[in-house]
mmCIF file of C-alpha atoms in Angstrom:
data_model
loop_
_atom_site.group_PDB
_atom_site.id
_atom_site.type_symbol
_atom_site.label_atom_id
_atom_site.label_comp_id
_atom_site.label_asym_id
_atom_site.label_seq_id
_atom_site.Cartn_x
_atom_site.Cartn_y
_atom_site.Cartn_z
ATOM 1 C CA UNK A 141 0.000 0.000 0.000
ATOM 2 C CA UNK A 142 1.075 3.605 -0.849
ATOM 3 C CA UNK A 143 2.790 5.248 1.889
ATOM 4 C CA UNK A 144 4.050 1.978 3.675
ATOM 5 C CA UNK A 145 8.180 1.629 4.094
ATOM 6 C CA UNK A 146 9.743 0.844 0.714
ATOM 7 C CA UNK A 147 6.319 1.470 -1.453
ATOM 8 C CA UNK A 148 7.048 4.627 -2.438
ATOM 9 C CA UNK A 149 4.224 7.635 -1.637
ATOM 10 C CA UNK A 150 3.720 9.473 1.670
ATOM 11 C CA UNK A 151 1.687 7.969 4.270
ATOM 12 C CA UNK A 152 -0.570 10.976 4.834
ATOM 13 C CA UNK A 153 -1.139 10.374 1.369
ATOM 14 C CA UNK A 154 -2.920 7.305 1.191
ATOM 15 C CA UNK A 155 -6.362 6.805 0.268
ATOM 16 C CA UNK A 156 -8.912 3.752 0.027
ATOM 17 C CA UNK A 157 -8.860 4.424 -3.392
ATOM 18 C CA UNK A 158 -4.758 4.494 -3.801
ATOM 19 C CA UNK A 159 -4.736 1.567 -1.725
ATOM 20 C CA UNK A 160 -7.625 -0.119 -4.662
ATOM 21 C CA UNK A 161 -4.794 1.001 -7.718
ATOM 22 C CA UNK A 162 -1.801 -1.373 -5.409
ATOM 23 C CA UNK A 163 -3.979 -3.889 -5.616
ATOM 24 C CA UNK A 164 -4.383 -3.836 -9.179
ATOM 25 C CA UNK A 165 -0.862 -3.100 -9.792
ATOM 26 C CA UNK A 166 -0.284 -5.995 -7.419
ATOM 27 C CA UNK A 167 -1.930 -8.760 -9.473
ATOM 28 C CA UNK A 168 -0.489 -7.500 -12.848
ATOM 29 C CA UNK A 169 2.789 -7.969 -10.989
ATOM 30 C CA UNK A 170 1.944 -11.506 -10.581
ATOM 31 C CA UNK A 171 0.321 -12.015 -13.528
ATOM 32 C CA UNK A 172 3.798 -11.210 -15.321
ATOM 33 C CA UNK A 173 5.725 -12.597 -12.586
ATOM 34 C CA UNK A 174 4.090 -16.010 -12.687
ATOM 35 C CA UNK A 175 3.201 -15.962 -16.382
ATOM 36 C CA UNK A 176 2.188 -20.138 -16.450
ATOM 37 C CA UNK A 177 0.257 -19.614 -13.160
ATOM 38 C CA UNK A 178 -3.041 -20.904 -13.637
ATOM 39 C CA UNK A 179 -4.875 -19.559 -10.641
ATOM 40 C CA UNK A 180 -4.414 -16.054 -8.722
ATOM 41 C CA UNK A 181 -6.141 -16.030 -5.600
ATOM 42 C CA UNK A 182 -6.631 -12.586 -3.659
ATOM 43 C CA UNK A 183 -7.619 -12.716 -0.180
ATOM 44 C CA UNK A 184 -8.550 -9.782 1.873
ATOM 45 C CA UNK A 185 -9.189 -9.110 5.826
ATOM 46 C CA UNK A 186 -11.459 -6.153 7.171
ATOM 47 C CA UNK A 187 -11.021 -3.026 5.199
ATOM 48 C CA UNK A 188 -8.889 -5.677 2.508
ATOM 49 C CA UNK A 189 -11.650 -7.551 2.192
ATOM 50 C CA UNK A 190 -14.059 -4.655 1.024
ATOM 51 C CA UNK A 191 -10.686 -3.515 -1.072
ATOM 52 C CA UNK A 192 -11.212 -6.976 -2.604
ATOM 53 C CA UNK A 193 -14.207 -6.655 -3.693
ATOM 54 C CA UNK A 194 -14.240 -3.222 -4.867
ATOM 55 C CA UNK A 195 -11.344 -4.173 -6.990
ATOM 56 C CA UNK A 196 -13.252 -7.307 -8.435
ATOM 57 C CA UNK A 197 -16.413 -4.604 -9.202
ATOM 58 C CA UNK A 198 -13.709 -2.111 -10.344
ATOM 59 C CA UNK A 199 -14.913 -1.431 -14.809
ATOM 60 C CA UNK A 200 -10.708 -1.340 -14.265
ATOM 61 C CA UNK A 201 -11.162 -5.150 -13.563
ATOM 62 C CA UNK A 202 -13.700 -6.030 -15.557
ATOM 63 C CA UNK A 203 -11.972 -5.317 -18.807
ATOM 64 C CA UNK A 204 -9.330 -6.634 -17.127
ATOM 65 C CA UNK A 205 -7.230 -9.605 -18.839
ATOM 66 C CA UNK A 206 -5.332 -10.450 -15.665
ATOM 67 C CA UNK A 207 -8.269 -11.406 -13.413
ATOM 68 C CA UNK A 208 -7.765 -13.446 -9.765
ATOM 69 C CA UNK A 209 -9.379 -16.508 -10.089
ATOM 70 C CA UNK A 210 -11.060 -16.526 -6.817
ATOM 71 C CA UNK A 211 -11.317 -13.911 -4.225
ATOM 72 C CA UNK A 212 -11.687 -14.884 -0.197
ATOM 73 C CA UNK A 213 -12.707 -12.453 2.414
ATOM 74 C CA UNK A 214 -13.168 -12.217 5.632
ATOM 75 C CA UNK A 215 -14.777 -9.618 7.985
ATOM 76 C CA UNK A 216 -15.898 -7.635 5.492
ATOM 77 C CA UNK A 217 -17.564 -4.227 6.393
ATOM 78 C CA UNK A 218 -20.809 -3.879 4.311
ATOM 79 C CA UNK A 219 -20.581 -0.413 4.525
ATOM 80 C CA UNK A 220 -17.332 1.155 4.198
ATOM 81 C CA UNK A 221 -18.351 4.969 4.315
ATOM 82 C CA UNK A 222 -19.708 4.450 7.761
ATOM 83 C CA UNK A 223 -17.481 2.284 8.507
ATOM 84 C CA UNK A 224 -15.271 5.001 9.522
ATOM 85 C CA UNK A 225 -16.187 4.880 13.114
ATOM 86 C CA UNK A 226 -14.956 1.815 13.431
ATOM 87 C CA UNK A 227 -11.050 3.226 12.002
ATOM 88 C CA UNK A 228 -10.915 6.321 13.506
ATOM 89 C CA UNK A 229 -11.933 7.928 16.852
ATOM 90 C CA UNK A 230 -14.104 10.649 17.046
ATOM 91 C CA UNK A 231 -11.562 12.820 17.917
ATOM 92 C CA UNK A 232 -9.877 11.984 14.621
ATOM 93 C CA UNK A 233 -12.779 12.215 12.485
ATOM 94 C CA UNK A 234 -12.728 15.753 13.903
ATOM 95 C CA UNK A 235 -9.222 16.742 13.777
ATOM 96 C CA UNK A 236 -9.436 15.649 9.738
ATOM 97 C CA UNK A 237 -12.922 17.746 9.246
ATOM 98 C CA UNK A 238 -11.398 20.745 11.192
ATOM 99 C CA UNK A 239 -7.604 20.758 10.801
ATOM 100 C CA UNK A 240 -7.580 18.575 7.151
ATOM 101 C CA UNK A 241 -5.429 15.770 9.256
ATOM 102 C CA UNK A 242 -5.044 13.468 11.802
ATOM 103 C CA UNK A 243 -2.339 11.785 13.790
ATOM 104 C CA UNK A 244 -2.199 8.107 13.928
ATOM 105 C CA UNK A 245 -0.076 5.102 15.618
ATOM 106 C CA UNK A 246 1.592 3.206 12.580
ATOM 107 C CA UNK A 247 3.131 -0.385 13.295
ATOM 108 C CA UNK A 248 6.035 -0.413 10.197
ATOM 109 C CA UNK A 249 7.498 -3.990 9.985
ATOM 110 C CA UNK A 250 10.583 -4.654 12.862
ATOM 111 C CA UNK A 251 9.049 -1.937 15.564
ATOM 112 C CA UNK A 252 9.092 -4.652 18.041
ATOM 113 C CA UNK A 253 5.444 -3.422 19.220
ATOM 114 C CA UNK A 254 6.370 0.334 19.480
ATOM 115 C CA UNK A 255 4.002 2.163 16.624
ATOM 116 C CA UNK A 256 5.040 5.649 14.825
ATOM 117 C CA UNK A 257 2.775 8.380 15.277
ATOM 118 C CA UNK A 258 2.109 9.248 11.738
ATOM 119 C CA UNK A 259 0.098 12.183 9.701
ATOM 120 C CA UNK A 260 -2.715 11.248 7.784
ATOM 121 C CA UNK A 261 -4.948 13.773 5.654
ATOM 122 C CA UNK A 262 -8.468 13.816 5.537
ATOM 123 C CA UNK A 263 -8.247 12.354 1.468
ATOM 124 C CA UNK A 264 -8.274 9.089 3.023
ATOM 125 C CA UNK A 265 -11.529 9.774 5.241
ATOM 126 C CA UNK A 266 -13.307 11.261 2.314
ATOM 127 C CA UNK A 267 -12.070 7.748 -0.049
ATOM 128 C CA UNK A 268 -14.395 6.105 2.283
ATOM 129 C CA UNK A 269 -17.477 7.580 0.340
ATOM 130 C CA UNK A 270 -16.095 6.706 -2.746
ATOM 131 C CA UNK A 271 -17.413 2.864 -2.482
ATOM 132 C CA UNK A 272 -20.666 0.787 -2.964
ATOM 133 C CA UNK A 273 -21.446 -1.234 -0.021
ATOM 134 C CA UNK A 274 -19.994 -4.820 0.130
ATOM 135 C CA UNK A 275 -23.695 -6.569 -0.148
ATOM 136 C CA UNK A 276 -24.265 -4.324 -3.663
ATOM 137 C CA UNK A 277 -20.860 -5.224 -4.951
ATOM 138 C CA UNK A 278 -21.124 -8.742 -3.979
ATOM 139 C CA UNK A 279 -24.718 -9.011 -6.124
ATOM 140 C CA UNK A 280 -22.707 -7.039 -9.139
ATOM 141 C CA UNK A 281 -20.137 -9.495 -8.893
ATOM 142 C CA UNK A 282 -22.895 -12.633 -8.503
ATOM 143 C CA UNK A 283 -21.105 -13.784 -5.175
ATOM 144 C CA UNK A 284 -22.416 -14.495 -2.209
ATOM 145 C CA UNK A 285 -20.723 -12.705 0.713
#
């Protein structure tokens, strides 16, 4: 994801909607990495797993050559824009509608437990609203979730 150590971007960058183009850039990767692989799997937890499905919705997919085979998810939010009570505290929520940012705990790979207090602008609160719920992509997709 854009913004992480060694991913290039900024953290207080990010968006849901960044984080749906890694994906995408992610299976292409494989897709040319593993050029005789027959299946691609993608399997997503909490806010992956609606990232999972938006991507399979995504008309970017759909005319897509490099499909996953077969997508897995677990703990899927149905609705991702308010949804955002369950990632950020109030006081968060506010600080991005009043100040444009937040301030967050980030665990980076090797911090032995000890997070980074990191910026993070209010682009990614607003990518929340950018999504269909996970039951209405689900039925676009015909999948059961």
């Amino acid at each position: 994801s854009r913004g992480i150590p060694g991913s290039g971007g900024e953290f207080h960058e990010k968006t849901l909607t960044d984080d749906l183009d890694d994906l995408h850039d992610t299976v292409v990767a494989i897709r040319q990495h593993y050029p005789n692989a027959s299946d691609v799997v993608l399997c997503g937890l909490s806010t992956g797993a609606f990232l999972t499905l938006a991507y399979l919705d995504s008309t970017r997919s759909s005319s897509c050559s490099i499909l996953p085979t077969c997508a897995i998810v677990f703990a899927c939010v149905d609705d991702i824009p308010t949804s955002k009570v369950l990632d950020f505290t109030p006081k968060q929520i506010s600080d991005m509608n009043k100040k444009g940012f937040c301030t967050t705990d980030f665990y980076p790979v090797g911090c032995n437990g000890v997070p980074e207090r990191k910026r993070l602008d209010v682009g990614y609160l607003r990518s929340y609203d950018k999504f269909w719920g996970a039951t209405t992509m689900a039925q676009r997709i015909k999948t059961p979730v």
